[in-house]
Tab-separated table of C-alpha atoms in Angstrom:
chain	number	residue	atom	x	y	z
A	1	MET	CA	213.269	154.964	-5.058
A	2	LYS	CA	211.640	155.090	-1.672
A	3	LEU	CA	208.179	156.655	-1.277
A	4	THR	CA	207.723	159.186	1.443
A	5	PRO	CA	204.726	158.975	3.830
A	6	THR	CA	203.171	162.014	2.100
A	7	GLN	CA	203.369	160.321	-1.302
A	8	ILE	CA	201.787	157.162	0.116
A	9	ARG	CA	198.878	159.149	1.624
A	10	ILE	CA	198.320	160.989	-1.677
A	11	GLY	CA	198.345	157.667	-3.559
A	12	ILE	CA	195.821	156.096	-1.159
A	13	ALA	CA	193.565	159.162	-1.272
A	14	SER	CA	193.711	159.185	-5.101
A	15	ALA	CA	192.825	155.472	-5.248
A	16	VAL	CA	189.863	155.978	-2.891
A	17	ILE	CA	188.567	158.963	-4.889
A	18	LEU	CA	188.931	157.194	-8.256
A	19	GLY	CA	187.304	154.036	-6.850
A	20	THR	CA	184.358	156.053	-5.519
A	21	ILE	CA	183.876	157.866	-8.831
A	22	GLY	CA	183.995	154.547	-10.718
A	23	TYR	CA	181.486	152.908	-8.356
A	24	LEU	CA	179.055	155.842	-8.579
A	25	SER	CA	179.204	155.992	-12.386
A	26	VAL	CA	178.571	152.241	-12.767
A	27	THR	CA	175.676	152.151	-10.298
A	28	GLY	CA	174.202	155.365	-11.726
A	29	ALA	CA	174.282	153.978	-15.257
A	30	GLU	CA	172.609	150.744	-14.120
A	31	ALA	CA	169.872	152.636	-12.267
A	32	THR	CA	168.927	154.797	-15.270
A	33	LYS	CA	169.159	152.111	-17.963
A	34	SER	CA	165.810	151.202	-19.501
A	35	TYR	CA	164.698	148.652	-22.075
A	36	TYR	CA	162.536	149.565	-25.105
A	37	VAL	CA	159.968	146.781	-25.495
A	38	THR	CA	156.539	146.123	-26.965
A	39	VAL	CA	153.611	144.915	-24.864
A	40	ALA	CA	154.220	141.298	-25.956
A	41	GLU	CA	157.974	141.483	-25.265
A	42	MET	CA	157.397	142.914	-21.793
A	43	GLN	CA	154.951	140.170	-20.888
A	44	ALA	CA	157.499	137.572	-22.056
A	45	MET	CA	160.344	139.015	-19.912
A	46	GLY	CA	159.298	137.131	-16.778
A	47	GLU	CA	160.903	138.220	-13.479
A	48	LYS	CA	163.258	140.649	-15.220
A	49	ALA	CA	160.261	142.859	-16.089
A	50	TYR	CA	159.701	143.595	-12.385
A	51	THR	CA	163.253	144.740	-11.693
A	52	THR	CA	164.108	146.968	-14.650
A	53	ASN	CA	163.041	150.340	-15.988
A	54	LEU	CA	161.028	149.887	-19.173
A	55	ARG	CA	159.838	151.892	-22.165
A	56	VAL	CA	156.728	150.086	-23.395
A	57	GLU	CA	155.379	150.896	-26.866
A	58	GLY	CA	151.834	150.146	-27.943
A	59	TYR	CA	148.481	151.618	-28.947
A	60	VAL	CA	145.998	153.247	-26.600
A	61	LYS	CA	142.802	151.223	-26.601
A	62	PRO	CA	139.901	153.521	-27.498
A	63	GLN	CA	137.449	154.450	-24.725
A	64	THR	CA	139.753	153.249	-21.914
A	65	ILE	CA	141.342	156.590	-20.976
A	66	GLN	CA	140.350	157.756	-17.497
A	67	GLN	CA	141.943	161.106	-16.675
A	68	SER	CA	142.004	163.236	-13.549
A	69	GLY	CA	144.472	166.123	-13.976
A	70	PRO	CA	147.949	164.723	-14.522
A	71	TYR	CA	146.823	161.225	-13.448
A	72	VAL	CA	145.741	158.902	-16.255
A	73	SER	CA	144.753	155.254	-16.434
A	74	PHE	CA	144.370	153.442	-19.772
A	75	ILE	CA	144.967	150.176	-21.598
A	76	LEU	CA	147.948	149.788	-23.945
A	77	THR	CA	147.558	147.108	-26.647
A	78	GLU	CA	149.702	145.519	-29.336
A	79	PHE	CA	147.615	146.733	-32.268
A	80	GLU	CA	145.354	149.611	-33.305
A	81	SER	CA	141.668	148.774	-32.888
A	82	HIS	CA	141.035	148.750	-36.658
A	83	ASN	CA	143.938	146.347	-37.313
A	84	PRO	CA	142.723	142.839	-38.271
A	85	LYS	CA	145.158	141.371	-35.720
A	86	ALA	CA	143.403	143.293	-32.906
A	87	THR	CA	141.332	140.473	-31.503
A	88	PRO	CA	139.692	140.387	-28.063
A	89	SER	CA	142.549	138.114	-26.948
A	90	ALA	CA	145.298	140.519	-28.117
A	91	ARG	CA	147.941	141.287	-25.531
A	92	ALA	CA	147.227	144.363	-23.452
A	93	ILE	CA	148.329	145.956	-20.183
A	94	ARG	CA	146.752	148.466	-17.819
A	95	VAL	CA	148.899	151.607	-17.444
A	96	ASN	CA	148.625	154.072	-14.573
A	97	TYR	CA	150.412	157.326	-15.311
A	98	GLN	CA	151.275	159.639	-12.470
A	99	GLY	CA	153.513	162.390	-13.758
A	100	SER	CA	154.169	166.020	-13.130
A	101	GLU	CA	152.446	167.079	-16.370
A	102	PRO	CA	149.176	166.064	-18.004
A	103	PRO	CA	149.478	163.777	-21.042
A	104	PRO	CA	150.123	165.399	-24.434
A	105	ASP	CA	147.229	166.620	-26.601
A	106	THR	CA	147.899	163.853	-29.126
A	107	PHE	CA	147.218	161.211	-26.451
A	108	LYS	CA	143.868	159.668	-27.429
A	109	GLY	CA	142.320	156.373	-28.498
A	110	ASP	CA	144.331	154.409	-31.093
A	111	ALA	CA	147.298	156.759	-30.671
A	112	GLN	CA	150.688	155.096	-30.688
A	113	ALA	CA	152.155	155.741	-27.249
A	114	LEU	CA	155.293	155.117	-25.227
A	115	ALA	CA	154.936	154.614	-21.467
A	116	ILE	CA	158.122	154.915	-19.409
A	117	GLY	CA	158.191	153.392	-15.933
A	118	THR	CA	158.107	150.045	-14.119
A	119	TRP	CA	155.976	146.897	-14.257
A	120	GLY	CA	154.330	146.241	-10.888
A	121	ARG	CA	153.568	142.892	-9.326
A	122	ASP	CA	149.956	144.073	-9.197
A	123	GLY	CA	149.779	143.566	-12.996
A	124	VAL	CA	149.769	147.301	-13.713
A	125	PHE	CA	152.468	149.289	-15.517
A	126	HIS	CA	153.305	152.372	-13.421
A	127	ALA	CA	154.411	155.115	-15.813
A	128	THR	CA	156.204	158.299	-14.836
A	129	GLN	CA	156.384	159.630	-18.415
A	130	LEU	CA	154.079	159.378	-21.434
A	131	GLN	CA	154.825	160.145	-25.046
A	132	ALA	CA	152.304	160.042	-27.881
A	133	LYS	CA	153.241	159.933	-31.521
A	134	CYS	CA	152.210	162.938	-33.598
A	135	ALA	CA	148.793	162.322	-35.122
A	136	SER	CA	149.719	164.277	-38.274
A	137	LYS	CA	152.046	161.470	-39.321
A	138	TYR	CA	149.028	159.192	-39.634
A	139	ALA	CA	147.138	161.318	-42.141
A	140	PRO	CA	145.774	159.300	-45.073
A	141	ALA	CA	147.931	159.183	-48.163
A	142	ALA	CA	147.008	161.291	-51.157
A	143	PRO	CA	145.590	159.511	-54.229
A	144	ASN	CA	148.104	157.716	-56.494
A	145	GLY	CA	150.516	157.295	-53.554
A	146	ALA	CA	151.703	160.934	-53.704
A	147	LYS	CA	152.667	162.588	-50.470
A	148	PRO	CA	150.328	165.390	-49.377
A	149	ALA	CA	151.743	168.898	-49.731
A	150	MET	CA	152.164	171.086	-46.679
A	151	GLN	CA	149.679	173.929	-46.753
A	152	PRO	CA	150.694	177.305	-45.303
A	153	SER	CA	148.621	178.624	-42.442
A	154	MET	CA	146.678	181.861	-42.676
A	155	ASN	CA	148.984	183.435	-40.082
A	156	ASP	CA	152.139	182.547	-41.987
A	157	LYS	CA	153.603	185.801	-43.395
A	158	ARG	CA	155.745	183.768	-45.791
A	159	ALA	CA	152.726	182.017	-47.351
A	160	SER	CA	152.763	184.067	-50.540
A	161	ALA	CA	156.548	184.016	-50.880
A	162	GLU	CA	157.244	180.273	-50.611
A	163	PRO	CA	155.973	177.515	-52.871
A	164	VAL	CA	154.203	174.498	-51.450
A	165	SER	CA	156.168	171.318	-52.076
A	166	ALA	CA	156.104	167.770	-50.855
A	167	PRO	CA	158.146	167.067	-47.716
A	168	GLY	CA	161.712	166.143	-48.600
A	169	ALA	CA	161.482	167.578	-52.118
A	170	PRO	CA	164.347	169.876	-53.063
A	171	VAL	CA	163.489	173.542	-53.402
A	172	SER	CA	165.871	175.619	-55.484
A	173	SER	CA	166.880	179.114	-54.468
A	174	ALA	CA	165.635	180.361	-57.845
A	175	THR	CA	162.041	179.478	-57.008
A	176	THR	CA	162.116	180.971	-53.524
A	177	GLY	CA	164.042	184.099	-54.415
A	178	ARG	CA	166.756	183.424	-51.852
């Protein structure tokens, strides 16, 4: 079977289009890939830390947050300040956040935070996104190791209709009337 010139042109055009799509998807995936690391792991990465997108997890050192609108500078450490491992020589990095939104309300001293950005040769982590863990997850445990019950708010119309139970505990339809 002999290919006509039209079939050859269509084949070449298809190969060029598929090649371009493949190239763009590979380079796009490489550009958006980021590594999830701790402060210690990032400092141990060497040269690779300067050339990759990173998600660095740590704890905000108390009394280091300097905020001006959506711009924030702070120190991210390995451990919470009350942790016995939190010594003056603990690993820490300076983070400069410059994003489109101010940091979340839960972003404060000793909060567990995730800074997303790049490590600069100036020794500062330049974050474009900040995430802070929800402070309610760090509430002290109830006596005897029991989980604290969720209390309904005063504005909750269902407060009188639904029982208060521990998170994850099964609630039967007989007790809720549903």
